[in-house]
């Protein structure tokens, strides 16, 4: 049985979902990717709950049932990390395992580097620690695309919707399908602000602060996370390890859930 909880952050309501607590057992917090929501993790949560784990999946602000205010200042790594800290405090968690997928993985890196004593273990699924262009020798495009996304986001703030489509990401069927549906689940301006933010990610100076055992999970043909970046990320952390999934694309969390649940369980 999964329960919905809502907390007020001061900059908007944040929703998260948890299974019935099991006293004395470890807690795993899951963070989804851009344009997704907590449903990415529901199947995995249920499987791990059966194995005795407490599980929590957040709707990152701008997504799912969390606040979708069209104010750019509310969408930054600092605020995303603060939201996660509020969830941990609300659940009275001193330590927990953190799992982040894609955009959520970058939030997880930021949080684990700044709160190393609180993170007992870290699992990064298809997550970058620098701009996705950095390992493709396309860094020169970063400022151009960044500002184009910022301008588009500003122009699209006029978009008005009373209701956003609720998409169950367990049924994700591919990149373009997920992207199209995702654009209907949140304000387009927010989507573009967050996409622009990924181009500014650079955790090279702080990733060494992560002291917990860390799994970096990469699909064998992931177009976003290269093999070289995954290996460099692992080497930059005291206890980093790379696992290569047989899944052929970036969408491990929604399309290879049995494999992912097994990896997390063994970890």
Tab-separated table of C-alpha atoms in Angstrom:
chain	number	residue	atom	x	y	z
A	1	UNK	CA	0.000	0.000	0.000
A	2	UNK	CA	1.549	3.302	-1.100
A	3	UNK	CA	0.635	6.452	0.819
A	4	UNK	CA	0.809	10.002	-0.534
A	5	UNK	CA	2.288	12.714	1.675
A	6	UNK	CA	2.604	16.455	1.073
A	7	UNK	CA	4.929	18.951	2.726
A	8	UNK	CA	5.105	22.720	2.361
A	9	UNK	CA	8.597	23.870	1.447
A	10	UNK	CA	8.023	27.622	1.636
A	11	UNK	CA	8.393	27.745	-2.141
A	12	UNK	CA	5.592	25.346	-2.994
A	13	UNK	CA	4.135	21.996	-1.976
A	14	UNK	CA	6.238	18.864	-2.487
A	15	UNK	CA	4.533	15.473	-2.778
A	16	UNK	CA	6.091	12.117	-2.132
A	17	UNK	CA	4.871	8.558	-1.872
A	18	UNK	CA	5.889	5.836	0.595
A	19	UNK	CA	5.069	2.272	1.490
A	20	UNK	CA	3.878	1.282	4.955
A	21	UNK	CA	6.926	1.690	7.221
A	22	UNK	CA	8.818	-1.341	8.481
A	23	UNK	CA	10.497	-0.491	11.783
A	24	UNK	CA	14.260	-0.940	11.958
A	25	UNK	CA	14.735	-1.538	8.238
A	26	UNK	CA	16.701	0.635	5.742
A	27	UNK	CA	14.929	3.368	3.778
A	28	UNK	CA	15.472	4.011	0.071
A	29	UNK	CA	14.524	7.372	-1.471
A	30	UNK	CA	13.981	7.439	-5.245
A	31	UNK	CA	14.287	10.473	-7.541
A	32	UNK	CA	12.886	10.280	-11.082
A	33	UNK	CA	14.096	11.907	-14.300
A	34	UNK	CA	13.068	15.021	-16.215
A	35	UNK	CA	9.420	15.033	-17.403
A	36	UNK	CA	8.651	11.931	-15.304
A	37	UNK	CA	7.134	11.439	-11.845
A	38	UNK	CA	7.129	9.022	-8.920
A	39	UNK	CA	5.351	6.303	-10.951
A	40	UNK	CA	8.729	5.516	-12.532
A	41	UNK	CA	9.514	3.701	-9.291
A	42	UNK	CA	6.218	2.137	-8.146
A	43	UNK	CA	6.950	-1.413	-9.347
A	44	UNK	CA	10.463	-1.309	-7.902
A	45	UNK	CA	9.158	0.163	-4.624
A	46	UNK	CA	6.642	-2.655	-4.256
A	47	UNK	CA	9.236	-5.337	-4.964
A	48	UNK	CA	11.743	-3.884	-2.491
A	49	UNK	CA	9.029	-3.385	0.134
A	50	UNK	CA	8.359	-7.131	-0.087
A	51	UNK	CA	12.051	-7.646	0.700
A	52	UNK	CA	11.747	-5.528	3.845
A	53	UNK	CA	12.864	-2.098	2.640
A	54	UNK	CA	11.126	1.174	3.403
A	55	UNK	CA	10.704	3.034	0.116
A	56	UNK	CA	9.925	6.657	-0.727
A	57	UNK	CA	9.524	8.191	-4.193
A	58	UNK	CA	9.348	11.960	-4.603
A	59	UNK	CA	7.628	13.997	-7.266
A	60	UNK	CA	10.422	16.485	-8.001
A	61	UNK	CA	9.028	20.031	-8.055
A	62	UNK	CA	7.617	20.889	-11.452
A	63	UNK	CA	6.508	17.267	-11.857
A	64	UNK	CA	3.690	14.956	-10.844
A	65	UNK	CA	1.649	16.344	-7.966
A	66	UNK	CA	4.297	18.741	-6.662
A	67	UNK	CA	4.310	22.513	-7.178
A	68	UNK	CA	4.513	23.660	-10.818
A	69	UNK	CA	4.831	27.411	-10.315
A	70	UNK	CA	6.339	29.119	-13.371
A	71	UNK	CA	9.065	30.994	-11.506
A	72	UNK	CA	12.570	30.139	-12.681
A	73	UNK	CA	14.109	30.889	-9.279
A	74	UNK	CA	12.287	27.864	-7.849
A	75	UNK	CA	14.149	25.418	-10.090
A	76	UNK	CA	17.757	25.103	-8.983
A	77	UNK	CA	19.932	22.325	-7.594
A	78	UNK	CA	19.989	24.039	-4.213
A	79	UNK	CA	16.191	24.066	-4.023
A	80	UNK	CA	15.866	20.471	-5.273
A	81	UNK	CA	18.336	19.363	-2.587
A	82	UNK	CA	16.453	21.385	0.032
A	83	UNK	CA	13.234	19.620	-0.973
A	84	UNK	CA	14.926	16.255	-0.476
A	85	UNK	CA	16.245	17.364	2.906
A	86	UNK	CA	12.703	18.356	3.938
A	87	UNK	CA	11.422	14.900	3.015
A	88	UNK	CA	14.179	13.257	5.079
A	89	UNK	CA	13.399	15.513	8.052
A	90	UNK	CA	9.659	14.910	7.746
A	91	UNK	CA	10.302	11.161	7.840
A	92	UNK	CA	12.873	11.573	10.654
A	93	UNK	CA	15.579	9.832	8.629
A	94	UNK	CA	19.134	10.098	9.887
A	95	UNK	CA	20.488	7.846	7.126
A	96	UNK	CA	19.037	6.487	3.910
A	97	UNK	CA	19.963	4.984	0.556
A	98	UNK	CA	19.490	7.409	-2.327
A	99	UNK	CA	18.607	6.323	-5.873
A	100	UNK	CA	18.529	8.895	-8.670
A	101	UNK	CA	17.689	8.400	-12.321
A	102	UNK	CA	18.932	10.800	-15.038
A	103	UNK	CA	18.045	14.340	-13.839
A	104	UNK	CA	17.198	12.892	-10.437
A	105	UNK	CA	20.652	11.319	-10.376
A	106	UNK	CA	22.252	14.729	-10.680
A	107	UNK	CA	20.189	15.940	-7.719
A	108	UNK	CA	21.341	12.825	-5.852
A	109	UNK	CA	25.011	13.595	-6.595
A	110	UNK	CA	24.578	17.151	-5.333
A	111	UNK	CA	22.817	15.994	-2.173
A	112	UNK	CA	25.226	13.153	-1.378
A	113	UNK	CA	28.231	15.450	-1.846
A	114	UNK	CA	26.770	18.047	0.521
A	115	UNK	CA	25.313	15.600	3.083
A	116	UNK	CA	27.747	12.651	2.988
A	117	UNK	CA	26.996	11.501	6.533
A	118	UNK	CA	23.294	11.139	5.757
A	119	UNK	CA	23.603	8.986	2.625
A	120	UNK	CA	24.311	5.341	3.464
A	121	UNK	CA	24.454	4.297	-0.181
A	122	UNK	CA	24.053	5.959	-3.566
A	123	UNK	CA	22.728	4.482	-6.815
A	124	UNK	CA	23.029	6.627	-9.948
A	125	UNK	CA	21.056	5.410	-12.957
A	126	UNK	CA	21.903	6.971	-16.344
A	127	UNK	CA	23.037	10.132	-14.555
A	128	UNK	CA	25.628	12.693	-15.654
A	129	UNK	CA	28.057	14.538	-13.412
A	130	UNK	CA	28.935	17.132	-16.062
A	131	UNK	CA	27.053	18.591	-19.029
A	132	UNK	CA	25.941	15.823	-21.435
A	133	UNK	CA	27.915	17.617	-24.168
A	134	UNK	CA	31.232	17.489	-22.289
A	135	UNK	CA	32.126	13.900	-23.249
A	136	UNK	CA	30.907	14.319	-26.814
A	137	UNK	CA	33.429	17.090	-27.547
A	138	UNK	CA	30.512	19.449	-28.116
A	139	UNK	CA	31.115	21.718	-25.159
A	140	UNK	CA	31.212	24.734	-27.458
A	141	UNK	CA	27.470	24.227	-28.059
A	142	UNK	CA	26.601	24.449	-24.369
A	143	UNK	CA	26.189	28.255	-24.064
A	144	UNK	CA	24.311	28.481	-27.369
A	145	UNK	CA	21.760	25.800	-26.476
A	146	UNK	CA	21.555	26.988	-22.866
A	147	UNK	CA	20.453	30.475	-23.869
A	148	UNK	CA	18.112	29.210	-26.574
A	149	UNK	CA	16.352	27.068	-23.974
A	150	UNK	CA	16.190	29.995	-21.557
A	151	UNK	CA	14.664	32.243	-24.237
A	152	UNK	CA	12.148	29.579	-25.273
A	153	UNK	CA	11.180	29.062	-21.642
A	154	UNK	CA	10.586	32.791	-21.204
A	155	UNK	CA	8.478	32.959	-24.366
A	156	UNK	CA	6.396	29.967	-23.278
A	157	UNK	CA	5.484	31.276	-19.841
A	158	UNK	CA	2.171	32.367	-21.375
A	159	UNK	CA	1.054	28.732	-21.480
A	160	UNK	CA	-2.003	28.353	-19.252
A	161	UNK	CA	-3.449	25.026	-18.237
A	162	UNK	CA	-5.777	24.153	-15.395
A	163	UNK	CA	-4.864	20.496	-15.487
A	164	UNK	CA	-1.787	18.581	-16.604
A	165	UNK	CA	-1.785	15.075	-17.996
A	166	UNK	CA	-1.013	12.396	-15.410
A	167	UNK	CA	1.341	9.916	-17.011
A	168	UNK	CA	2.157	6.539	-15.507
A	169	UNK	CA	5.811	6.080	-16.444
A	170	UNK	CA	5.664	2.355	-15.909
A	171	UNK	CA	4.103	2.292	-19.380
A	172	UNK	CA	6.884	4.306	-21.051
A	173	UNK	CA	7.428	3.077	-24.607
A	174	UNK	CA	10.420	4.993	-25.898
A	175	UNK	CA	12.294	8.276	-26.012
A	176	UNK	CA	10.027	10.298	-28.305
A	177	UNK	CA	6.823	8.962	-26.763
A	178	UNK	CA	8.062	9.775	-23.252
A	179	UNK	CA	9.279	13.214	-24.347
A	180	UNK	CA	5.979	14.119	-26.011
A	181	UNK	CA	3.857	12.906	-23.104
A	182	UNK	CA	6.240	14.536	-20.631
A	183	UNK	CA	5.700	17.942	-22.215
A	184	UNK	CA	2.002	17.574	-21.412
A	185	UNK	CA	2.567	16.741	-17.746
A	186	UNK	CA	4.257	19.995	-16.705
A	187	UNK	CA	4.613	23.625	-17.843
A	188	UNK	CA	6.802	23.690	-20.958
A	189	UNK	CA	8.708	26.681	-19.577
A	190	UNK	CA	9.629	24.668	-16.467
A	191	UNK	CA	10.721	21.737	-18.631
A	192	UNK	CA	13.026	24.004	-20.655
A	193	UNK	CA	14.444	25.720	-17.557
A	194	UNK	CA	15.354	22.343	-16.104
A	195	UNK	CA	16.740	21.089	-19.401
A	196	UNK	CA	18.929	24.206	-19.568
A	197	UNK	CA	20.066	23.519	-16.012
A	198	UNK	CA	21.481	20.135	-17.066
A	199	UNK	CA	23.880	21.955	-19.397
A	200	UNK	CA	25.381	23.724	-16.382
A	201	UNK	CA	25.913	20.608	-14.281
A	202	UNK	CA	29.515	20.187	-13.186
A	203	UNK	CA	30.118	18.191	-10.017
A	204	UNK	CA	33.812	17.512	-10.589
A	205	UNK	CA	34.887	19.682	-7.650
A	206	UNK	CA	32.529	18.117	-5.109
A	207	UNK	CA	31.950	14.533	-6.217
A	208	UNK	CA	34.968	13.365	-4.209
A	209	UNK	CA	33.067	14.368	-1.050
A	210	UNK	CA	30.725	11.410	-1.541
A	211	UNK	CA	31.892	8.798	0.956
A	212	UNK	CA	29.123	6.212	0.641
A	213	UNK	CA	29.339	3.093	-1.537
A	214	UNK	CA	28.091	4.195	-4.960
A	215	UNK	CA	26.765	2.246	-7.937
A	216	UNK	CA	26.787	3.931	-11.334
A	217	UNK	CA	24.412	2.066	-13.637
A	218	UNK	CA	24.752	2.669	-17.359
A	219	UNK	CA	22.906	1.104	-20.291
A	220	UNK	CA	25.291	-0.468	-22.783
A	221	UNK	CA	24.245	1.952	-25.549
A	222	UNK	CA	23.143	4.953	-23.488
A	223	UNK	CA	23.325	8.048	-25.744
A	224	UNK	CA	23.363	10.397	-22.731
A	225	UNK	CA	25.874	8.774	-20.361
A	226	UNK	CA	29.047	7.599	-22.097
A	227	UNK	CA	31.213	4.731	-20.884
A	228	UNK	CA	34.115	7.144	-20.360
A	229	UNK	CA	32.045	9.468	-18.176
A	230	UNK	CA	30.722	6.591	-16.068
A	231	UNK	CA	34.274	5.308	-15.474
A	232	UNK	CA	35.619	8.783	-14.665
A	233	UNK	CA	32.754	9.358	-12.251
A	234	UNK	CA	33.500	6.117	-10.418
A	235	UNK	CA	37.212	6.923	-10.191
A	236	UNK	CA	36.414	10.346	-8.722
A	237	UNK	CA	34.623	8.756	-5.748
A	238	UNK	CA	36.263	6.750	-2.952
A	239	UNK	CA	33.789	3.857	-3.321
A	240	UNK	CA	32.427	4.172	-6.852
A	241	UNK	CA	31.589	1.176	-9.044
A	242	UNK	CA	30.151	0.930	-12.569
A	243	UNK	CA	27.577	-1.657	-13.607
A	244	UNK	CA	26.618	-1.948	-17.276
A	245	UNK	CA	23.014	-2.907	-17.974
A	246	UNK	CA	22.105	-4.962	-21.024
A	247	UNK	CA	19.265	-2.541	-21.668
A	248	UNK	CA	19.983	-0.709	-24.942
A	249	UNK	CA	18.775	2.822	-24.133
A	250	UNK	CA	18.700	5.616	-21.557
A	251	UNK	CA	15.366	4.444	-20.113
A	252	UNK	CA	16.564	1.776	-17.690
A	253	UNK	CA	14.335	2.904	-14.816
A	254	UNK	CA	11.088	2.637	-16.770
A	255	UNK	CA	11.915	-0.153	-19.244
A	256	UNK	CA	14.225	-2.524	-17.359
A	257	UNK	CA	12.683	-2.533	-13.910
A	258	UNK	CA	13.230	-6.172	-13.003
A	259	UNK	CA	16.942	-5.871	-13.711
A	260	UNK	CA	17.211	-2.562	-11.869
A	261	UNK	CA	15.331	-3.829	-8.812
A	262	UNK	CA	17.652	-6.846	-8.650
A	263	UNK	CA	20.762	-4.639	-8.850
A	264	UNK	CA	19.489	-2.345	-6.073
A	265	UNK	CA	18.502	-5.309	-3.912
A	266	UNK	CA	21.972	-6.876	-4.206
A	267	UNK	CA	23.579	-3.526	-3.443
